[in-house]
mmCIF file of C-alpha atoms and ligand atoms in Angstrom:
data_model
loop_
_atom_site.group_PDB
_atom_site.id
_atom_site.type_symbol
_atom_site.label_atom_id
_atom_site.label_comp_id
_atom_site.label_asym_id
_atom_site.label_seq_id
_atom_site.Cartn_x
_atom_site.Cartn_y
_atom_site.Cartn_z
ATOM 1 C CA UNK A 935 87.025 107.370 91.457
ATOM 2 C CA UNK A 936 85.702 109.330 88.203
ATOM 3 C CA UNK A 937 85.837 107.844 85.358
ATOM 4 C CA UNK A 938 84.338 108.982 81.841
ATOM 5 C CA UNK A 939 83.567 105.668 79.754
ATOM 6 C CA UNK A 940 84.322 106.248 75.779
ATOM 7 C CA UNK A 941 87.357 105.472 73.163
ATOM 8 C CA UNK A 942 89.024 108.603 74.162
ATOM 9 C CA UNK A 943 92.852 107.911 75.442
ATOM 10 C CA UNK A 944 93.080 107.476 78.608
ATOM 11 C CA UNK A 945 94.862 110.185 81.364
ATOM 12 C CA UNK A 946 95.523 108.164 84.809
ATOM 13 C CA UNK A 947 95.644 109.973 87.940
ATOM 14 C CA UNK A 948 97.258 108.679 91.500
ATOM 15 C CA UNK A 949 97.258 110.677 94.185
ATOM 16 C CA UNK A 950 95.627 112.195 97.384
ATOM 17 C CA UNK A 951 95.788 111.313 101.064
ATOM 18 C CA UNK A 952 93.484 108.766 103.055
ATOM 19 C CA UNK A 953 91.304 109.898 106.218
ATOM 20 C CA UNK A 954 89.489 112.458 104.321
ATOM 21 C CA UNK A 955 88.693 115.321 102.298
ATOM 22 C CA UNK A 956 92.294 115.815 100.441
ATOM 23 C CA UNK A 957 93.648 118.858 98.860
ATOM 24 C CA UNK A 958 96.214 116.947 97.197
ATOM 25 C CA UNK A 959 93.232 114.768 95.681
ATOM 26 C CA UNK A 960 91.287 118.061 95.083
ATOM 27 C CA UNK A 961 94.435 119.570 93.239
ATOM 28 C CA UNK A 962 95.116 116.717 90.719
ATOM 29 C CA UNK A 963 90.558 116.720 89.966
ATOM 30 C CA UNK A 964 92.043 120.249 88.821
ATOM 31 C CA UNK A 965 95.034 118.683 86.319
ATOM 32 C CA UNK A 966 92.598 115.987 85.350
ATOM 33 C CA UNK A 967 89.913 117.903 84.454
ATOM 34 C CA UNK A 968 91.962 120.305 82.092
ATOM 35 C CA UNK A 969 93.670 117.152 80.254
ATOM 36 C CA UNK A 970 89.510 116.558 80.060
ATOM 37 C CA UNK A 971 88.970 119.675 78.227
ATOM 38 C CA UNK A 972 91.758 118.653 75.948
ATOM 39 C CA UNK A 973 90.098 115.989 74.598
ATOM 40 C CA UNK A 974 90.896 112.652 77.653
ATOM 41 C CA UNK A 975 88.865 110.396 79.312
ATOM 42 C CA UNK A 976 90.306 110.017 82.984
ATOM 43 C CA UNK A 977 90.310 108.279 85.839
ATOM 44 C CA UNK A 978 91.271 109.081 89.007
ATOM 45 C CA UNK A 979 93.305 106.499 92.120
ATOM 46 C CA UNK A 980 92.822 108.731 95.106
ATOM 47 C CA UNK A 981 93.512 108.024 98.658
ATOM 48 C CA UNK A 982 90.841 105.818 99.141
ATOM 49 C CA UNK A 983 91.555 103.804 96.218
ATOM 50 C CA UNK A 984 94.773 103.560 97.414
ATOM 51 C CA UNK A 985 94.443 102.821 100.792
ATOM 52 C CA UNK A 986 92.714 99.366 98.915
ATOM 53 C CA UNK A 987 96.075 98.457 97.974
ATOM 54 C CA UNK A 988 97.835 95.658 100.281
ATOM 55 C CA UNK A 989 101.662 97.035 100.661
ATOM 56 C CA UNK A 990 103.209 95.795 97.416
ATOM 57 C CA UNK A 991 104.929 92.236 97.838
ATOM 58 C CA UNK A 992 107.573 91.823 94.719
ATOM 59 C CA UNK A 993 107.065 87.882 95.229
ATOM 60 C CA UNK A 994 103.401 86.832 95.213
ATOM 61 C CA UNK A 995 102.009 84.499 93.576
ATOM 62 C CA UNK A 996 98.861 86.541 93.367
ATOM 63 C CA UNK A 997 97.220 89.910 92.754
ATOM 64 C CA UNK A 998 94.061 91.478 94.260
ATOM 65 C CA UNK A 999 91.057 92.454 92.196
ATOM 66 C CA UNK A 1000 92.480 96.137 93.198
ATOM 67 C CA UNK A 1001 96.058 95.329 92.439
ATOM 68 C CA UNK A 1002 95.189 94.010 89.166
ATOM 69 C CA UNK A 1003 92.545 96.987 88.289
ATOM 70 C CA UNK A 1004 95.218 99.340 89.149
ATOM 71 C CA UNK A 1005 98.057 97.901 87.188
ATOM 72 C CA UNK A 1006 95.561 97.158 84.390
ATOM 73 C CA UNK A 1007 94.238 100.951 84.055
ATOM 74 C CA UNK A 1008 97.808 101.851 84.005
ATOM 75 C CA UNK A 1009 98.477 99.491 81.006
ATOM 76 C CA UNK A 1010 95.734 101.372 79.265
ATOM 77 C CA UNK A 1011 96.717 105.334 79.955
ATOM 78 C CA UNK A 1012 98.170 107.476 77.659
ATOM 79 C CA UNK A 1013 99.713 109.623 80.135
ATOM 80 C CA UNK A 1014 99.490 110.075 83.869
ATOM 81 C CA UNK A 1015 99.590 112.402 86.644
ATOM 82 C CA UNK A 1016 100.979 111.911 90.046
ATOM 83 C CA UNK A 1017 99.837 114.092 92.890
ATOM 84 C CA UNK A 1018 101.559 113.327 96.304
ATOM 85 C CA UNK A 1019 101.360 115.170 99.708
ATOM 86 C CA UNK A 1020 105.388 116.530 101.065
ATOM 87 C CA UNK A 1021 105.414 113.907 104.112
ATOM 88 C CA UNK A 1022 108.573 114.435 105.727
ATOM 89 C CA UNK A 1023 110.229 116.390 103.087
ATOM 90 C CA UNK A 1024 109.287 113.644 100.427
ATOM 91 C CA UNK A 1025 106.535 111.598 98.759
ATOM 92 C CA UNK A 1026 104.257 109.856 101.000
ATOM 93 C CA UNK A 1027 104.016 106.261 101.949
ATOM 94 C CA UNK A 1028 100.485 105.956 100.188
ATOM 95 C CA UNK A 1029 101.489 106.772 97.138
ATOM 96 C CA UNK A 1030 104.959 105.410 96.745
ATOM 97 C CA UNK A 1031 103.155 101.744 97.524
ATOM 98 C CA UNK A 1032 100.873 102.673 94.271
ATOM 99 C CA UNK A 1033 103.973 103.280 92.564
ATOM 100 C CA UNK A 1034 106.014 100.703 93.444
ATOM 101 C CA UNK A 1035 103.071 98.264 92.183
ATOM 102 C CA UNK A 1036 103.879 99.132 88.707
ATOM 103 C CA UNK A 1037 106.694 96.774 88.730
ATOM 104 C CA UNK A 1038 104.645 94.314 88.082
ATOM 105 C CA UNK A 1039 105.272 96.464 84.583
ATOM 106 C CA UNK A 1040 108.572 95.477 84.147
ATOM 107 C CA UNK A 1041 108.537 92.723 81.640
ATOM 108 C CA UNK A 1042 105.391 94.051 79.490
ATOM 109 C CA UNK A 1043 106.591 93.518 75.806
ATOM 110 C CA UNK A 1044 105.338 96.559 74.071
ATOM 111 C CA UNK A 1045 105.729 99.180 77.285
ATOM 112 C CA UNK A 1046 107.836 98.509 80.092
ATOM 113 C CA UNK A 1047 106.926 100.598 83.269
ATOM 114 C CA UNK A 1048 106.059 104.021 81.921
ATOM 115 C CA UNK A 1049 108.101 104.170 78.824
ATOM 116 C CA UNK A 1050 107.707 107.144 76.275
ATOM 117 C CA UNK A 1051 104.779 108.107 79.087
ATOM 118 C CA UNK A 1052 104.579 111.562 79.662
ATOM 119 C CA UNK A 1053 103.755 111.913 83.695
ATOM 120 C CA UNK A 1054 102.583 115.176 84.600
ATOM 121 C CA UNK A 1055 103.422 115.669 88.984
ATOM 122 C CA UNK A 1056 101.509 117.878 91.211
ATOM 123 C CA UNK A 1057 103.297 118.319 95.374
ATOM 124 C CA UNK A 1058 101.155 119.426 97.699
ATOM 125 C CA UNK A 1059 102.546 120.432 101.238
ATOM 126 C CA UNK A 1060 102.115 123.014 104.832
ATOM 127 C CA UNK A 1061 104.971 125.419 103.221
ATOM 128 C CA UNK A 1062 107.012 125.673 100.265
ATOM 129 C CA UNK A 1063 110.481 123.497 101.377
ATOM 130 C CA UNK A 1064 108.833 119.914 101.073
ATOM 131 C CA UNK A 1065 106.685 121.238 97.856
ATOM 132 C CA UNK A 1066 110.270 121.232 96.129
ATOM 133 C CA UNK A 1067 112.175 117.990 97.540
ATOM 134 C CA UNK A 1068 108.699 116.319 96.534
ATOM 135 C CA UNK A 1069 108.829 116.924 93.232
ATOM 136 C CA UNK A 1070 112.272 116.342 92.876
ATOM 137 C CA UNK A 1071 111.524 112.686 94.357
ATOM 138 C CA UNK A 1072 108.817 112.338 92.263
ATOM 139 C CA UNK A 1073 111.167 113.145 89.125
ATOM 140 C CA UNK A 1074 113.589 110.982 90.071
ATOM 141 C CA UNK A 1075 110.650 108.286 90.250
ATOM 142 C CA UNK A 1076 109.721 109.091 86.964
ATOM 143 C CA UNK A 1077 112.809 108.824 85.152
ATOM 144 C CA UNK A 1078 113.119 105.439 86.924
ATOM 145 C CA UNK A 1079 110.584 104.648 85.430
ATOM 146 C CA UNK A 1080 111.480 105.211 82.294
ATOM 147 C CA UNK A 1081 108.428 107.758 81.800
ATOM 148 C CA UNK A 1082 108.323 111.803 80.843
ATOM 149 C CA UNK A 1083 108.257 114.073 83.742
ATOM 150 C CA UNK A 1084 106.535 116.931 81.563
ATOM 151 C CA UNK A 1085 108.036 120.537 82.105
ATOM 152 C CA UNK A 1086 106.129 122.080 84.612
ATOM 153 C CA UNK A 1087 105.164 120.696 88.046
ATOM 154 C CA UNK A 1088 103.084 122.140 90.119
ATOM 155 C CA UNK A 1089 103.725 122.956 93.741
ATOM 156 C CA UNK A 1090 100.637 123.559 95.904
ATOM 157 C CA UNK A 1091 101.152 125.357 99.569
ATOM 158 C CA UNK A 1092 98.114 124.411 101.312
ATOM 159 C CA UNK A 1093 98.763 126.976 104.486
ATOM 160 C CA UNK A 1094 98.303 129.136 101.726
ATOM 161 C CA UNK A 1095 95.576 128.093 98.994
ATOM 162 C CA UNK A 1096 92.455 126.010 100.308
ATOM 163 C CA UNK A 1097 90.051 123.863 98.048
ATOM 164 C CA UNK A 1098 86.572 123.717 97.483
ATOM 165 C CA UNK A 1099 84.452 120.653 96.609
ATOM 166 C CA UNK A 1100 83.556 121.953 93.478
ATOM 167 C CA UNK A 1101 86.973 121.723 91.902
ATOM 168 C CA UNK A 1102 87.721 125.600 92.778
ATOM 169 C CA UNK A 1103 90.731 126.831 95.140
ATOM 170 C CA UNK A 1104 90.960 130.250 97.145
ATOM 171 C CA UNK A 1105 93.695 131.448 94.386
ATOM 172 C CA UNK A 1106 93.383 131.598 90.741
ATOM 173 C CA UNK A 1107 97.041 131.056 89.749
ATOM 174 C CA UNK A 1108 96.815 127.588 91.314
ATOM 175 C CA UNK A 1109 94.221 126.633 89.111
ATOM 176 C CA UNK A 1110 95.940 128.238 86.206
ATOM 177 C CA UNK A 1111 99.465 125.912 87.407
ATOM 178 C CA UNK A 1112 97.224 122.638 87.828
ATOM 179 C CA UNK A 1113 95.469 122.962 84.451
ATOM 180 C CA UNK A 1114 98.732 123.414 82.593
ATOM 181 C CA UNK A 1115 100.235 120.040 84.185
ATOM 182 C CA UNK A 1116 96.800 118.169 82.693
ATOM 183 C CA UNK A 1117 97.550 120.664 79.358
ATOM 184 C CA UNK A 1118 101.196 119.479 79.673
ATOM 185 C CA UNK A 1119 100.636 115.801 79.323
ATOM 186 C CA UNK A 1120 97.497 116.085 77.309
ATOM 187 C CA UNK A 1121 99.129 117.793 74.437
ATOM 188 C CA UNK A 1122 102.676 115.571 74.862
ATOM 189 C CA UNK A 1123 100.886 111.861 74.722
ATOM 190 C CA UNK A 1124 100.112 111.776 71.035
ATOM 191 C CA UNK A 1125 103.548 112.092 69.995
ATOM 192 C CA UNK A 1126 104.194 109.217 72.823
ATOM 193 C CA UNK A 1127 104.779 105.922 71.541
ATOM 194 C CA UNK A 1128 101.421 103.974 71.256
ATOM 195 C CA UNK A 1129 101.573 100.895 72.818
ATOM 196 C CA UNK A 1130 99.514 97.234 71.842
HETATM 197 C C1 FMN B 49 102.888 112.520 108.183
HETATM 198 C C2 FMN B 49 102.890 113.917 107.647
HETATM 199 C C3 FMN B 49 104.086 114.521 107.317
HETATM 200 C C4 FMN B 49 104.109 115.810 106.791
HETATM 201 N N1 FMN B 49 105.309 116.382 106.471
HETATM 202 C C5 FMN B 49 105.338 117.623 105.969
HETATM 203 C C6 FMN B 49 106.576 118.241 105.644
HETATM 204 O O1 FMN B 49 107.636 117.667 105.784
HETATM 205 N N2 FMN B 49 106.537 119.507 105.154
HETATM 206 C C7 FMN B 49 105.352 120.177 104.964
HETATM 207 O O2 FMN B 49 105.394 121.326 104.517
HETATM 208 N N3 FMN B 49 104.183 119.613 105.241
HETATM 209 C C8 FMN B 49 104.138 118.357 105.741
HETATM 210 N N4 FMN B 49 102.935 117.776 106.041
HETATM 211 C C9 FMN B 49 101.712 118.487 105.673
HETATM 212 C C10 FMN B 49 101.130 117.986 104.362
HETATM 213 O O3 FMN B 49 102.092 117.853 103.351
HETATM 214 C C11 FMN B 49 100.091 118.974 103.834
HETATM 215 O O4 FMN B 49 99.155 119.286 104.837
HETATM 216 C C12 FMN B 49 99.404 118.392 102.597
HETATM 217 O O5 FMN B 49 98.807 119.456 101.900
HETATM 218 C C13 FMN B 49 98.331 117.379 102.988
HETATM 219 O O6 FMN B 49 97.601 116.992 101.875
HETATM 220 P P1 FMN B 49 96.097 116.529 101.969
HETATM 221 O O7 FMN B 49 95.244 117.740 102.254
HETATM 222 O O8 FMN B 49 95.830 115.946 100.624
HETATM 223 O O9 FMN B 49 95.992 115.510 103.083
HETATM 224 C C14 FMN B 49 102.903 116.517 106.593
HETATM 225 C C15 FMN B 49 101.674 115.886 106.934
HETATM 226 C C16 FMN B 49 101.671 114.619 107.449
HETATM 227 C C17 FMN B 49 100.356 113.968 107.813
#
């Protein structure tokens, strides 16, 4: 989890996979890191922060300290970015519980959900077919949402581009793609409507 204390607005990301060192997690440090450069603070849910999540009930009564963190830092963001692995041809289990926790959004007076957010998406998967189908689900998520899918998604083969621990990848242009989606939603949030 990095996180960069100071009044700076807030980027959020979610993403990654559990079990592990995580090129999806790897490629939205990338996005996060350029919305950094553009003047954020961020903090990142990866897999592991994820995996803390219990599988989202609609009905309880009551909210884990990780629940409540999560929903809370979402409350506070400016703009997001949502990295998911292709799992199956869509977005994985993981972090489609993360996102259906945001209901819990639904009836917040000044911004339901993700309204006027702009949500930058990153797809990570073994080839390019579920790259596409899981950005288009994560779109379609999005809108539902009532957030801003911003232009450009980025679509990350990982039989073909390999990440380093120090935030680098094997080819340039994939770093180029994942700084413009933290560029992207960097530049688009202060013409978002504030919210509090
Ligand atoms: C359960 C599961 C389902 C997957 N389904 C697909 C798929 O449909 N298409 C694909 O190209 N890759 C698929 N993959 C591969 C992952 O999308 C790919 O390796 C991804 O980059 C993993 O991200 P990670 O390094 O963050 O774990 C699947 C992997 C798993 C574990």
């Amino acid at each position: 989890m990095a996180d960069s204390a100071s009044d700076l607005p807030l980027v959020v990301g979610i993403g990654g996979t559990i079990g592990g060192v995580s090129s999806t997690e790897r490629a939205l440090a990338i996005a996060l890191e350029a919305a950094a450069r553009e003047g954020f603070r961020t903090r990142m849910f990866g897999g592991a922060d994820m995996a803390q999540l219990p599988l989202y009930d609609p009905k309880a009564t009551t909210r884990t300290a990780q629940e409540r963190d999560f929903v809370d830092t979402v409350r506070q963001a400016s703009a997001l970015i949502i990295a998911s692995p292709g799992y199956h041809g869509s977005i994985s289990g993981v972090v489609k519980n993360a996102l259906d926790l945001l209901e819990e959004t639904a009836r917040d007076p000044h911004r339901p959900y993700l309204a006027d957010m702009p949500v930058g998406l990153i797809a990570t998967a073994y080839g390019w077919q579920a790259t596409g189908s899981t950005i288009a689900a994560l779109r379609s998520i999005v809108h539902a949402l009532r957030g801003w899918p911003t232009p450009f998604a980025a679509a990350v083969n990982t039989q073909l581009t390999k990440f380093d621990a120090e935030g680098g990848a094997s080819d340039p242009a994939v770093i180029e793609q994942l700084s413009l989606v933290g560029q992207q939603v960097a530049r688009f949030a202060p013409i978002a409507v504030p919210h509090g």
